[in-house]
Amino acid sequence: MVAGDIVLTGLMAVLLVGIAALLTRIENWRSYTPLAGGGTATGETVVHREKPAGIIRWLTTVDHKDIGLLYGLYAIIAFAVGGIMAFLIRVQLVTPAGAILSNNAYNSILTSHGITMLFLFGTPIIAAFANYFIPLLIGADDMAFPRINAIAFWVLPPAALLIWAGFFLAPVTDNMIEPARTAWTMYTPLSVEQTNPGVDLMLLGLHLSGVGATMGAINFIATIFTERDGDVDWANLDIFSWTMLTQSALILFAFPLLGSALVMLLMDRNLQTTFFAVEGGGPLLWQHLFWFFGHPEVYILVLPPMGLVSLILPKFSGRKLFGFKFVVYSTLAIGVLSFGVWAHHMFSTGMDPRLRASFMAVSLAIAIPSAVKTFNWITTMWNGRLRLTTPMLFCIGFVSNFIIGGVTGVFLAAVPVDLILHDTYYVVGHFHYIVMGAIGFAAFAGIYYWFPVFTGRMYQRTLGKAHFWLSMVGTNLTFFAMLALGYLGMPRRYATYQFDGAIAPLVQVTTFHQLATVGAVILLVGQLIFVWNIVQSWLEGPKVEDGDPWNLERDGMLDREFEWFDEQLEADEHERDPSLLADGGQDEQTDS
Amino acid sequence: MAEAEEPGLSDQYPTASPWPLFVALGLTLSEIGVFIGLFPVAVFGLILFGGSVAGILTESGYAERPWPTLLGVGAVLTVLAAALALWQIPLADIALSNVGEGPLLTRLVAVAVAGLVMAAMGSVASLLEQTAA
Ligand code: HEM
Ligand SMILES: [Cu+2]
């Protein structure tokens, strides 16, 4: 122990001295001049180029577009990791005895899959779009606090390493530190009793990601309130910014609460406190705190994707968003209501039936603003001039999947139905229609729609369509099979299902599990095509020459981000032609 | 310290700052150190965190020099650690010889050590600068 501490001290000292040395080499602390505010300031120093070269650019950037790209790369990597985990889960379940994993391995992968997808893919992919495009959409130079923006991103890579730490450390520590097996809800007493330090590392990772999300939310609120261009007011603020504003408010109320609950759990585990012990606050206290965060979290994840669809879908319908105002109002209504429904995740815990009834009422009520949005999307397309481009296909897929996900949710919100379906695959089917079928699809729509803006190139259209159809078929096959499994009584979070026929009819259950796995294979093929398309087109795709690649001008729907893009294209042209350098072209020459 | 003539990264480029990465790294190491109970990681993590906060506040113009911030962060951490110790640990058990025994005491001492180091660095650097000027 003592030797270990000395080694650790030495390591830390070397690290700190190294960092200090590095900082004094690249940064001049004496030159700092006090300025008003913390915006990106050029001071009196001469600017040669916007950004340093190579890897240093990415490690030190405080530019919202670069940070958006970093978030995007991060989220796609997390999506791949979480996706491979999901695929392993589906392979395991092709036979009742389990095909490839031990029970422990299954539980570890199940836990990591959920947390990775929600916290390392979902929240960051939204932040990617928001960082890149909100300043462009509202005509701001950058985010209100560019440095806090960068800090909010840089806590995420360590958060991911901590969340996955058990997988890396188990082989080298002789299984002393293993991956957490708490499921993403981390219910007590289970999560207190697992003494495995991998659980602590995961909790810390989650805490860090929450710190990052909160910093990001503060930044978006400040940006949308204070950095808008003069002619962008509340009446013509775009719909994506509205949903981000609402989402950020939800984050501001929900994530600090998760952070505190996680700290309490860590203290119960390490410092013998009794917040969630029977003799203290009781295990149900965790469920209340967790779901008071957890339900708003599902809207934190779905509101901005709804905003993306509300922004993109009209562009390819040739019509303005139907009932824009009501889409905004319903966003705000969902934001408020989402804090009043958390106990619908706890109907079967034996809580007071009167409380249960009131949570049921509010949960059913939240379906109303959700339906308002759905009808608005449908009416936007009604009699429109539809153009079935890849982003549009993903928007339509979103609406279709959201309807199934939402309607199944309404059933779950009814207490008697929930008592039967709770903890079955029906719940898994319900929320995957939303998290994959809706949120995932909106993310793809956004990536394809703005691909020309952030890469300057066009993706391959045929591959895009293949990606859509494989995703649509795969999603519906996989998750519809899960709804059926739930009706048959298949419980969720099982590594094997060789149970007695009294729980569920084994033959049918096996068949539906196999169908779900076939769907997962189709999904996987689709995502491989997606990655290939993005990478190859980014490197070699045809350059976009026109600032309006979607031909939106015709309908008067060219938003500011494309106008900005057009200006960039023109500026690039000047750069390529040296004779035009005199009128403001950028000087490529670096100084000594 | 770099020669004063050499322009730093953040002077040269308007959209670059070396600090955010290290604020995040400092925060991560502090959390791991304090919560898992790794004394050296807690101390160095907190120092890195406090130092980077002082740096970033100075760079972005919220503070004139980094040293008072360093002193302030150090003082706050020390006071916090002392207050928690007095509140949660019986007086008789608060002794340096008990470090490594109680889980809470060891962690609080780590925080206090980091705080004292930062406070010392902040005040010494402040004094040096003032006498040099
Ligand atoms: C139309 C509105 C919705 C209603 C009425 C609704 C209702 C419900 C209910 C009652 C449950 C609990 C089922 C149980 O465990 O027995 C549930 C679970 C869940 N819902 Fe929804 N939902 C809706 C929309 C959404 C959305 C938009 C998302 C995601 C963005 C979502 C994600 C989830 C998740 C992740 C769970 C499972 C939580 C767990 O692990 O236990 N739901 N939903
Ligand atoms: Cu809920």
Tab-separated table of C-alpha atoms in Angstrom, chain A residues 138-528:
chain	number	residue	atom	x	y	z
A	138	ILE	CA	-29.415	32.909	-34.130
A	139	GLY	CA	-26.627	34.960	-35.719
A	140	ALA	CA	-24.218	34.844	-32.779
A	141	ASP	CA	-20.429	34.967	-33.176
A	142	ASP	CA	-19.977	32.114	-30.746
A	143	MET	CA	-21.439	30.713	-27.559
A	144	ALA	CA	-21.773	33.093	-24.627
A	145	PHE	CA	-18.964	31.342	-22.710
A	146	PRO	CA	-16.630	29.674	-25.198
A	147	ARG	CA	-14.210	28.394	-22.577
A	148	ILE	CA	-16.901	26.848	-20.392
A	149	ASN	CA	-18.116	25.249	-23.585
A	150	ALA	CA	-14.738	23.593	-24.058
A	151	ILE	CA	-14.575	22.483	-20.409
A	152	ALA	CA	-18.033	20.949	-20.748
A	153	PHE	CA	-16.778	18.855	-23.641
A	154	TRP	CA	-13.460	17.842	-22.100
A	155	VAL	CA	-15.022	16.274	-19.006
A	156	LEU	CA	-16.722	13.791	-21.323
A	157	PRO	CA	-13.758	11.664	-22.480
A	158	PRO	CA	-12.672	10.981	-18.888
A	159	ALA	CA	-16.328	10.296	-18.035
A	160	ALA	CA	-16.475	7.623	-20.726
A	161	LEU	CA	-13.240	6.042	-19.556
A	162	LEU	CA	-14.586	5.894	-16.002
A	163	ILE	CA	-17.911	4.436	-17.074
A	164	TRP	CA	-16.159	1.716	-19.067
A	165	ALA	CA	-13.294	1.406	-16.562
A	166	GLY	CA	-14.355	-1.996	-15.249
A	167	PHE	CA	-13.965	-3.557	-18.689
A	168	PHE	CA	-10.370	-2.336	-18.989
A	169	LEU	CA	-9.384	-2.979	-15.394
A	170	ALA	CA	-10.895	-6.417	-14.792
A	171	PRO	CA	-8.223	-8.263	-16.803
A	172	VAL	CA	-5.306	-6.355	-15.258
A	173	THR	CA	-6.533	-6.362	-11.647
A	174	ASP	CA	-7.452	-10.027	-11.557
A	175	ASN	CA	-11.171	-9.097	-11.413
A	176	MET	CA	-10.702	-6.934	-8.335
A	177	ILE	CA	-12.271	-4.048	-10.294
A	178	GLU	CA	-15.087	-5.234	-12.533
A	179	PRO	CA	-17.653	-3.469	-14.700
A	180	ALA	CA	-20.763	-2.336	-12.828
A	181	ARG	CA	-23.795	-4.604	-12.911
A	182	THR	CA	-26.372	-2.259	-11.472
A	183	ALA	CA	-28.458	-1.608	-14.595
A	184	TRP	CA	-28.668	2.011	-15.675
A	185	THR	CA	-31.179	2.809	-12.900
A	186	MET	CA	-28.679	1.862	-10.174
A	187	TYR	CA	-31.428	0.834	-7.768
A	188	THR	CA	-30.532	0.522	-4.114
A	189	PRO	CA	-29.903	-1.715	-2.170
A	190	LEU	CA	-28.267	-3.631	-5.053
A	191	SER	CA	-26.026	-0.719	-6.020
A	192	VAL	CA	-24.869	-0.239	-2.428
A	193	GLU	CA	-24.205	-3.912	-1.845
A	194	GLN	CA	-22.000	-4.487	-4.908
A	195	THR	CA	-18.642	-3.719	-3.302
A	196	ASN	CA	-16.875	-3.764	-6.671
A	197	PRO	CA	-14.925	-0.464	-7.045
A	198	GLY	CA	-15.900	-0.452	-10.721
A	199	VAL	CA	-19.310	0.786	-9.558
A	200	ASP	CA	-17.684	3.798	-7.875
A	201	LEU	CA	-15.775	4.583	-11.038
A	202	MET	CA	-18.959	4.378	-13.081
A	203	LEU	CA	-20.805	6.646	-10.653
A	204	LEU	CA	-17.981	9.176	-10.871
A	205	GLY	CA	-18.089	9.020	-14.645
A	206	LEU	CA	-21.821	9.688	-14.596
A	207	HIS	CA	-21.286	12.544	-12.179
A	208	LEU	CA	-18.702	14.112	-14.473
A	209	SER	CA	-20.924	13.772	-17.516
A	210	GLY	CA	-23.656	15.503	-15.506
A	211	VAL	CA	-21.305	18.350	-14.633
A	212	GLY	CA	-20.544	18.727	-18.324
A	213	ALA	CA	-24.216	18.661	-19.317
A	214	THR	CA	-25.040	21.319	-16.724
A	215	MET	CA	-22.253	23.615	-17.889
A	216	GLY	CA	-23.441	23.169	-21.448
A	217	ALA	CA	-27.028	23.958	-20.496
A	218	ILE	CA	-26.080	27.190	-18.735
A	219	ASN	CA	-24.149	28.147	-21.821
A	220	PHE	CA	-27.054	27.505	-24.214
A	221	ILE	CA	-29.463	29.467	-22.042
A	222	ALA	CA	-27.076	32.416	-21.842
A	223	THR	CA	-26.351	32.222	-25.565
A	224	ILE	CA	-29.970	32.120	-26.685
A	225	PHE	CA	-30.920	34.920	-24.321
A	226	THR	CA	-28.048	37.302	-24.885
A	227	GLU	CA	-26.220	36.534	-28.116
A	228	ARG	CA	-29.019	36.725	-30.668
A	229	ASP	CA	-28.481	38.943	-33.655
A	230	GLY	CA	-30.526	42.157	-33.645
A	231	ASP	CA	-33.183	40.874	-36.034
A	232	VAL	CA	-33.759	37.553	-34.266
A	233	ASP	CA	-36.421	38.048	-31.628
A	234	TRP	CA	-38.599	35.655	-29.659
A	235	ALA	CA	-41.244	35.682	-32.360
A	236	ASN	CA	-38.948	34.452	-35.121
A	237	LEU	CA	-36.536	32.350	-33.085
A	238	ASP	CA	-36.161	29.026	-34.884
A	239	ILE	CA	-37.790	25.903	-33.482
A	240	PHE	CA	-34.548	24.038	-32.774
A	241	SER	CA	-33.351	26.871	-30.536
A	242	TRP	CA	-36.673	26.810	-28.702
A	243	THR	CA	-36.347	23.124	-27.957
A	244	MET	CA	-32.730	23.568	-26.869
A	245	LEU	CA	-33.746	26.382	-24.558
A	246	THR	CA	-36.406	24.200	-22.951
A	247	GLN	CA	-34.072	21.225	-22.788
A	248	SER	CA	-31.392	23.320	-21.128
A	249	ALA	CA	-33.856	24.463	-18.492
A	250	LEU	CA	-34.760	20.832	-17.817
A	251	ILE	CA	-31.074	19.944	-17.528
A	252	LEU	CA	-30.572	22.793	-15.105
A	253	PHE	CA	-33.203	21.356	-12.772
A	254	ALA	CA	-32.604	17.644	-13.322
A	255	PHE	CA	-28.866	17.047	-13.593
A	256	PRO	CA	-27.713	18.736	-10.379
A	257	LEU	CA	-30.232	16.523	-8.634
A	258	LEU	CA	-28.766	13.418	-10.254
A	259	GLY	CA	-25.323	14.648	-9.235
A	260	SER	CA	-26.363	15.001	-5.614
A	261	ALA	CA	-28.080	11.618	-5.573
A	262	LEU	CA	-24.948	10.027	-7.039
A	263	VAL	CA	-22.800	11.637	-4.350
A	264	MET	CA	-25.172	10.306	-1.696
A	265	LEU	CA	-24.887	6.847	-3.217
A	266	LEU	CA	-21.106	7.115	-3.305
A	267	MET	CA	-21.111	8.119	0.357
A	268	ASP	CA	-23.385	5.217	1.260
A	269	ARG	CA	-20.901	2.950	-0.475
A	270	ASN	CA	-17.677	4.423	0.862
A	271	LEU	CA	-18.335	6.456	3.977
A	272	GLN	CA	-20.984	4.402	5.753
A	273	THR	CA	-23.748	6.990	5.460
A	274	THR	CA	-27.310	5.631	5.422
A	275	PHE	CA	-29.171	7.774	2.888
A	276	PHE	CA	-30.626	4.760	1.118
A	277	ALA	CA	-30.354	2.162	3.874
A	278	VAL	CA	-33.454	0.777	5.533
A	279	GLU	CA	-32.514	2.481	8.812
A	280	GLY	CA	-31.970	5.772	6.951
A	281	GLY	CA	-33.954	7.188	4.052
A	282	GLY	CA	-34.919	3.764	2.743
A	283	PRO	CA	-34.287	2.204	-0.682
A	284	LEU	CA	-37.340	3.872	-2.235
A	285	LEU	CA	-35.764	7.277	-1.657
A	286	TRP	CA	-33.291	6.402	-4.412
A	287	GLN	CA	-36.074	5.570	-6.829
A	288	HIS	CA	-37.796	8.874	-6.146
A	289	LEU	CA	-34.614	10.899	-6.577
A	290	PHE	CA	-33.525	8.890	-9.588
A	291	TRP	CA	-36.815	9.215	-11.449
A	292	PHE	CA	-37.268	12.856	-10.527
A	293	PHE	CA	-34.166	13.197	-12.663
A	294	GLY	CA	-34.908	10.236	-14.925
A	295	HIS	CA	-38.218	11.208	-16.414
A	296	PRO	CA	-37.160	14.766	-17.288
A	297	GLU	CA	-34.060	13.115	-18.749
A	298	VAL	CA	-36.159	11.297	-21.331
A	299	TYR	CA	-37.516	14.676	-22.436
A	300	ILE	CA	-34.053	16.171	-22.280
A	301	LEU	CA	-33.204	13.552	-24.869
A	302	VAL	CA	-36.300	13.841	-27.019
A	303	LEU	CA	-37.139	17.564	-27.171
A	304	PRO	CA	-34.154	18.684	-29.274
A	305	PRO	CA	-34.639	15.798	-31.740
A	306	MET	CA	-38.260	16.943	-32.010
A	307	GLY	CA	-36.858	20.386	-32.713
A	308	LEU	CA	-34.612	18.991	-35.448
A	309	VAL	CA	-37.540	17.261	-37.102
A	310	SER	CA	-39.693	20.380	-36.794
A	311	LEU	CA	-36.897	22.306	-38.491
A	312	ILE	CA	-36.028	19.852	-41.272
A	313	LEU	CA	-39.366	18.285	-42.178
A	314	PRO	CA	-40.959	21.537	-43.491
A	315	LYS	CA	-37.937	22.142	-45.730
A	316	PHE	CA	-38.741	19.044	-47.781
A	317	SER	CA	-42.491	19.510	-47.603
A	318	GLY	CA	-42.315	22.877	-49.288
A	319	ARG	CA	-44.477	24.318	-46.518
A	320	LYS	CA	-43.809	26.220	-43.341
A	321	LEU	CA	-44.197	24.277	-40.088
A	322	PHE	CA	-47.912	24.030	-39.435
A	323	GLY	CA	-48.946	25.752	-36.188
A	324	PHE	CA	-45.451	26.896	-35.285
A	325	LYS	CA	-46.694	28.665	-32.171
A	326	PHE	CA	-48.383	25.561	-30.874
A	327	VAL	CA	-45.292	23.496	-31.441
A	328	VAL	CA	-43.456	25.977	-29.215
A	329	TYR	CA	-46.212	25.966	-26.597
A	330	SER	CA	-46.328	22.178	-26.542
A	331	THR	CA	-42.563	22.115	-26.045
A	332	LEU	CA	-42.895	24.386	-23.041
A	333	ALA	CA	-45.852	22.372	-21.720
A	334	ILE	CA	-43.926	19.123	-21.965
A	335	GLY	CA	-41.023	20.801	-20.198
A	336	VAL	CA	-43.173	21.763	-17.236
A	337	LEU	CA	-45.232	18.574	-17.065
A	338	SER	CA	-42.210	16.311	-17.305
A	339	PHE	CA	-41.364	17.103	-13.686
A	340	GLY	CA	-44.737	15.883	-12.466
A	341	VAL	CA	-44.798	12.309	-13.734
A	342	TRP	CA	-41.740	10.576	-12.303
A	343	ALA	CA	-43.615	8.089	-10.115
A	344	HIS	CA	-45.090	6.348	-13.178
A	345	HIS	CA	-41.843	4.404	-13.117
A	346	MET	CA	-42.711	3.224	-9.602
A	347	PHE	CA	-46.355	2.139	-9.875
A	348	SER	CA	-45.555	-1.396	-8.757
A	349	THR	CA	-43.553	-0.429	-5.667
A	350	GLY	CA	-46.565	-0.450	-3.363
A	351	MET	CA	-46.898	3.311	-3.142
A	352	ASP	CA	-50.065	5.035	-1.933
A	353	PRO	CA	-52.841	4.349	-4.519
A	354	ARG	CA	-54.051	7.970	-4.350
A	355	LEU	CA	-50.612	9.198	-5.293
A	356	ARG	CA	-50.513	6.594	-7.993
A	357	ALA	CA	-53.756	7.864	-9.491
A	358	SER	CA	-52.535	11.449	-9.612
A	359	PHE	CA	-49.279	10.467	-11.299
A	360	MET	CA	-51.311	8.476	-13.787
A	361	ALA	CA	-53.415	11.549	-14.571
A	362	VAL	CA	-50.429	13.795	-15.205
A	363	SER	CA	-48.701	11.092	-17.274
A	364	LEU	CA	-51.749	10.739	-19.476
A	365	ALA	CA	-51.929	14.523	-19.782
A	366	ILE	CA	-48.403	14.727	-21.149
A	367	ALA	CA	-49.547	12.711	-24.136
A	368	ILE	CA	-51.587	15.753	-25.256
A	369	PRO	CA	-48.735	18.131	-26.100
A	370	SER	CA	-46.880	15.178	-27.638
A	371	ALA	CA	-49.851	14.502	-29.871
A	372	VAL	CA	-50.104	18.196	-30.782
A	373	LYS	CA	-46.627	17.992	-32.227
A	374	THR	CA	-47.360	14.788	-34.086
A	375	PHE	CA	-50.446	16.253	-35.729
A	376	ASN	CA	-48.495	19.370	-36.641
A	377	TRP	CA	-45.842	17.329	-38.426
A	378	ILE	CA	-48.478	15.373	-40.289
A	379	THR	CA	-50.399	18.483	-41.306
A	380	THR	CA	-47.165	20.108	-42.447
A	381	MET	CA	-46.703	17.275	-44.908
A	382	TRP	CA	-50.374	17.260	-45.902
A	383	ASN	CA	-50.725	18.543	-49.487
A	384	GLY	CA	-47.074	19.521	-49.399
A	385	ARG	CA	-44.587	19.067	-52.194
A	386	LEU	CA	-42.683	16.213	-50.567
A	387	ARG	CA	-39.108	15.525	-51.567
A	388	LEU	CA	-37.983	12.177	-50.206
A	389	THR	CA	-34.335	12.977	-49.587
A	390	THR	CA	-32.490	10.988	-46.942
A	391	PRO	CA	-32.986	13.579	-44.169
A	392	MET	CA	-36.689	13.738	-45.032
A	393	LEU	CA	-37.005	9.953	-44.934
A	394	PHE	CA	-35.487	9.928	-41.473
A	395	CYS	CA	-37.927	12.655	-40.378
A	396	ILE	CA	-40.886	10.646	-41.598
A	397	GLY	CA	-39.442	7.560	-39.922
A	398	PHE	CA	-39.176	9.609	-36.752
A	399	VAL	CA	-42.852	10.535	-36.834
A	400	SER	CA	-43.912	6.965	-37.501
A	401	ASN	CA	-41.747	5.486	-34.764
A	402	PHE	CA	-42.652	8.227	-32.322
A	403	ILE	CA	-46.322	7.408	-32.737
A	404	ILE	CA	-45.743	3.765	-31.808
A	405	GLY	CA	-43.402	4.715	-28.961
A	406	GLY	CA	-45.822	7.328	-27.652
A	407	VAL	CA	-48.968	5.231	-27.855
A	408	THR	CA	-47.301	2.324	-26.048
A	409	GLY	CA	-46.230	4.865	-23.413
A	410	VAL	CA	-49.807	5.988	-22.899
A	411	PHE	CA	-50.775	2.405	-22.156
A	412	LEU	CA	-47.951	2.097	-19.639
A	413	ALA	CA	-49.097	5.269	-17.944
A	414	ALA	CA	-52.379	3.568	-17.028
A	415	VAL	CA	-51.833	1.937	-13.635
A	416	PRO	CA	-53.673	-1.357	-14.225
A	417	VAL	CA	-51.937	-1.941	-17.546
A	418	ASP	CA	-48.570	-1.031	-16.111
A	419	LEU	CA	-48.934	-3.459	-13.218
A	420	ILE	CA	-49.043	-6.257	-15.792
A	421	LEU	CA	-46.472	-4.972	-18.257
A	422	HIS	CA	-43.987	-3.421	-15.842
A	423	ASP	CA	-40.532	-5.005	-16.012
A	424	THR	CA	-41.358	-6.904	-19.180
A	425	TYR	CA	-39.956	-6.501	-22.660
A	426	TYR	CA	-42.964	-4.325	-23.496
A	427	VAL	CA	-41.294	-1.483	-21.604
A	428	VAL	CA	-38.050	-2.147	-23.464
A	429	GLY	CA	-39.925	-2.053	-26.779
A	430	HIS	CA	-41.734	1.168	-25.806
A	431	PHE	CA	-38.699	3.181	-24.938
A	432	HIS	CA	-36.574	1.860	-27.767
A	433	TYR	CA	-39.158	3.042	-30.277
A	434	ILE	CA	-38.404	6.444	-28.795
A	435	VAL	CA	-34.685	6.314	-28.128
A	436	MET	CA	-33.685	4.484	-31.302
A	437	GLY	CA	-36.699	4.985	-33.572
A	438	ALA	CA	-37.133	8.659	-32.798
A	439	ILE	CA	-34.005	10.151	-31.214
A	440	GLY	CA	-31.611	8.083	-33.311
A	441	PHE	CA	-33.536	8.861	-36.495
A	442	ALA	CA	-33.606	12.598	-35.799
A	443	ALA	CA	-29.852	12.528	-35.247
A	444	PHE	CA	-29.399	10.875	-38.641
A	445	ALA	CA	-31.736	13.411	-40.244
A	446	GLY	CA	-29.624	16.215	-38.786
A	447	ILE	CA	-26.357	14.648	-39.905
A	448	TYR	CA	-27.527	14.246	-43.507
A	449	TYR	CA	-29.278	17.609	-43.678
A	450	TRP	CA	-26.254	19.581	-42.513
A	451	PHE	CA	-23.583	17.323	-43.974
A	452	PRO	CA	-22.813	19.873	-46.730
A	453	VAL	CA	-22.386	22.621	-44.135
A	454	PHE	CA	-19.931	20.913	-41.825
A	455	THR	CA	-17.971	18.995	-44.449
A	456	GLY	CA	-18.358	21.147	-47.562
A	457	ARG	CA	-19.198	17.936	-49.425
A	458	MET	CA	-22.200	15.824	-50.323
A	459	TYR	CA	-22.881	12.323	-49.047
A	460	GLN	CA	-23.724	9.442	-51.376
A	461	ARG	CA	-27.459	9.535	-51.801
A	462	THR	CA	-28.034	5.870	-52.591
A	463	LEU	CA	-26.088	4.755	-49.543
A	464	GLY	CA	-28.083	7.255	-47.469
A	465	LYS	CA	-31.335	5.712	-48.618
A	466	ALA	CA	-30.025	2.198	-47.969
A	467	HIS	CA	-29.103	3.342	-44.483
A	468	PHE	CA	-32.602	4.652	-43.915
A	469	TRP	CA	-34.451	1.571	-45.118
A	470	LEU	CA	-32.242	-0.856	-43.240
A	471	SER	CA	-32.637	1.235	-40.074
A	472	MET	CA	-36.392	1.548	-40.468
A	473	VAL	CA	-36.950	-2.159	-41.097
A	474	GLY	CA	-34.407	-3.213	-38.459
A	475	THR	CA	-35.834	-0.906	-35.789
A	476	ASN	CA	-39.398	-2.001	-36.336
A	477	LEU	CA	-38.561	-5.687	-36.498
A	478	THR	CA	-36.431	-5.605	-33.367
A	479	PHE	CA	-38.618	-3.472	-31.193
A	480	PHE	CA	-41.997	-4.675	-32.356
A	481	ALA	CA	-40.848	-8.174	-31.485
A	482	MET	CA	-40.025	-6.816	-28.034
A	483	LEU	CA	-43.547	-5.434	-27.597
A	484	ALA	CA	-44.852	-8.918	-28.402
A	485	LEU	CA	-42.366	-10.508	-26.011
A	486	GLY	CA	-43.704	-8.231	-23.299
A	487	TYR	CA	-47.283	-9.297	-23.953
A	488	LEU	CA	-46.114	-12.900	-23.703
A	489	GLY	CA	-44.686	-12.098	-20.273
A	490	MET	CA	-40.956	-12.160	-20.995
A	491	PRO	CA	-39.299	-10.238	-18.136
A	492	ARG	CA	-36.604	-7.689	-18.978
A	493	ARG	CA	-32.952	-7.850	-17.856
A	494	TYR	CA	-32.658	-11.656	-18.151
A	495	ALA	CA	-29.480	-13.227	-19.480
A	496	THR	CA	-31.250	-16.517	-20.223
A	497	TYR	CA	-34.872	-17.565	-20.469
A	498	GLN	CA	-35.071	-21.266	-19.770
A	499	PHE	CA	-37.897	-20.665	-17.367
A	500	ASP	CA	-40.908	-22.663	-16.582
A	501	GLY	CA	-43.715	-22.335	-19.109
A	502	ALA	CA	-45.894	-20.768	-16.427
A	503	ILE	CA	-44.042	-17.463	-16.775
A	504	ALA	CA	-44.170	-17.317	-20.547
A	505	PRO	CA	-44.668	-19.749	-23.429
A	506	LEU	CA	-41.152	-20.738	-24.303
A	507	VAL	CA	-41.547	-21.564	-28.001
A	508	GLN	CA	-43.124	-18.257	-28.939
A	509	VAL	CA	-40.734	-16.337	-26.719
A	510	THR	CA	-37.784	-17.952	-28.458
A	511	THR	CA	-39.197	-17.114	-31.868
A	512	PHE	CA	-39.708	-13.450	-31.045
A	513	HIS	CA	-36.242	-13.213	-29.513
A	514	GLN	CA	-34.843	-14.608	-32.743
A	515	LEU	CA	-36.847	-12.112	-34.796
A	516	ALA	CA	-35.505	-9.304	-32.627
A	517	THR	CA	-31.983	-10.553	-33.273
A	518	VAL	CA	-32.575	-10.668	-37.021
A	519	GLY	CA	-33.706	-7.054	-36.769
A	520	ALA	CA	-30.521	-6.204	-34.906
A	521	VAL	CA	-28.424	-7.733	-37.682
A	522	ILE	CA	-30.261	-5.605	-40.243
A	523	LEU	CA	-29.694	-2.532	-38.085
A	524	LEU	CA	-26.004	-3.330	-37.804
A	525	VAL	CA	-25.593	-3.623	-41.565
A	526	GLY	CA	-27.362	-0.275	-41.962
A	527	GLN	CA	-25.045	1.441	-39.499
A	528	LEU	CA	-21.939	0.024	-41.200
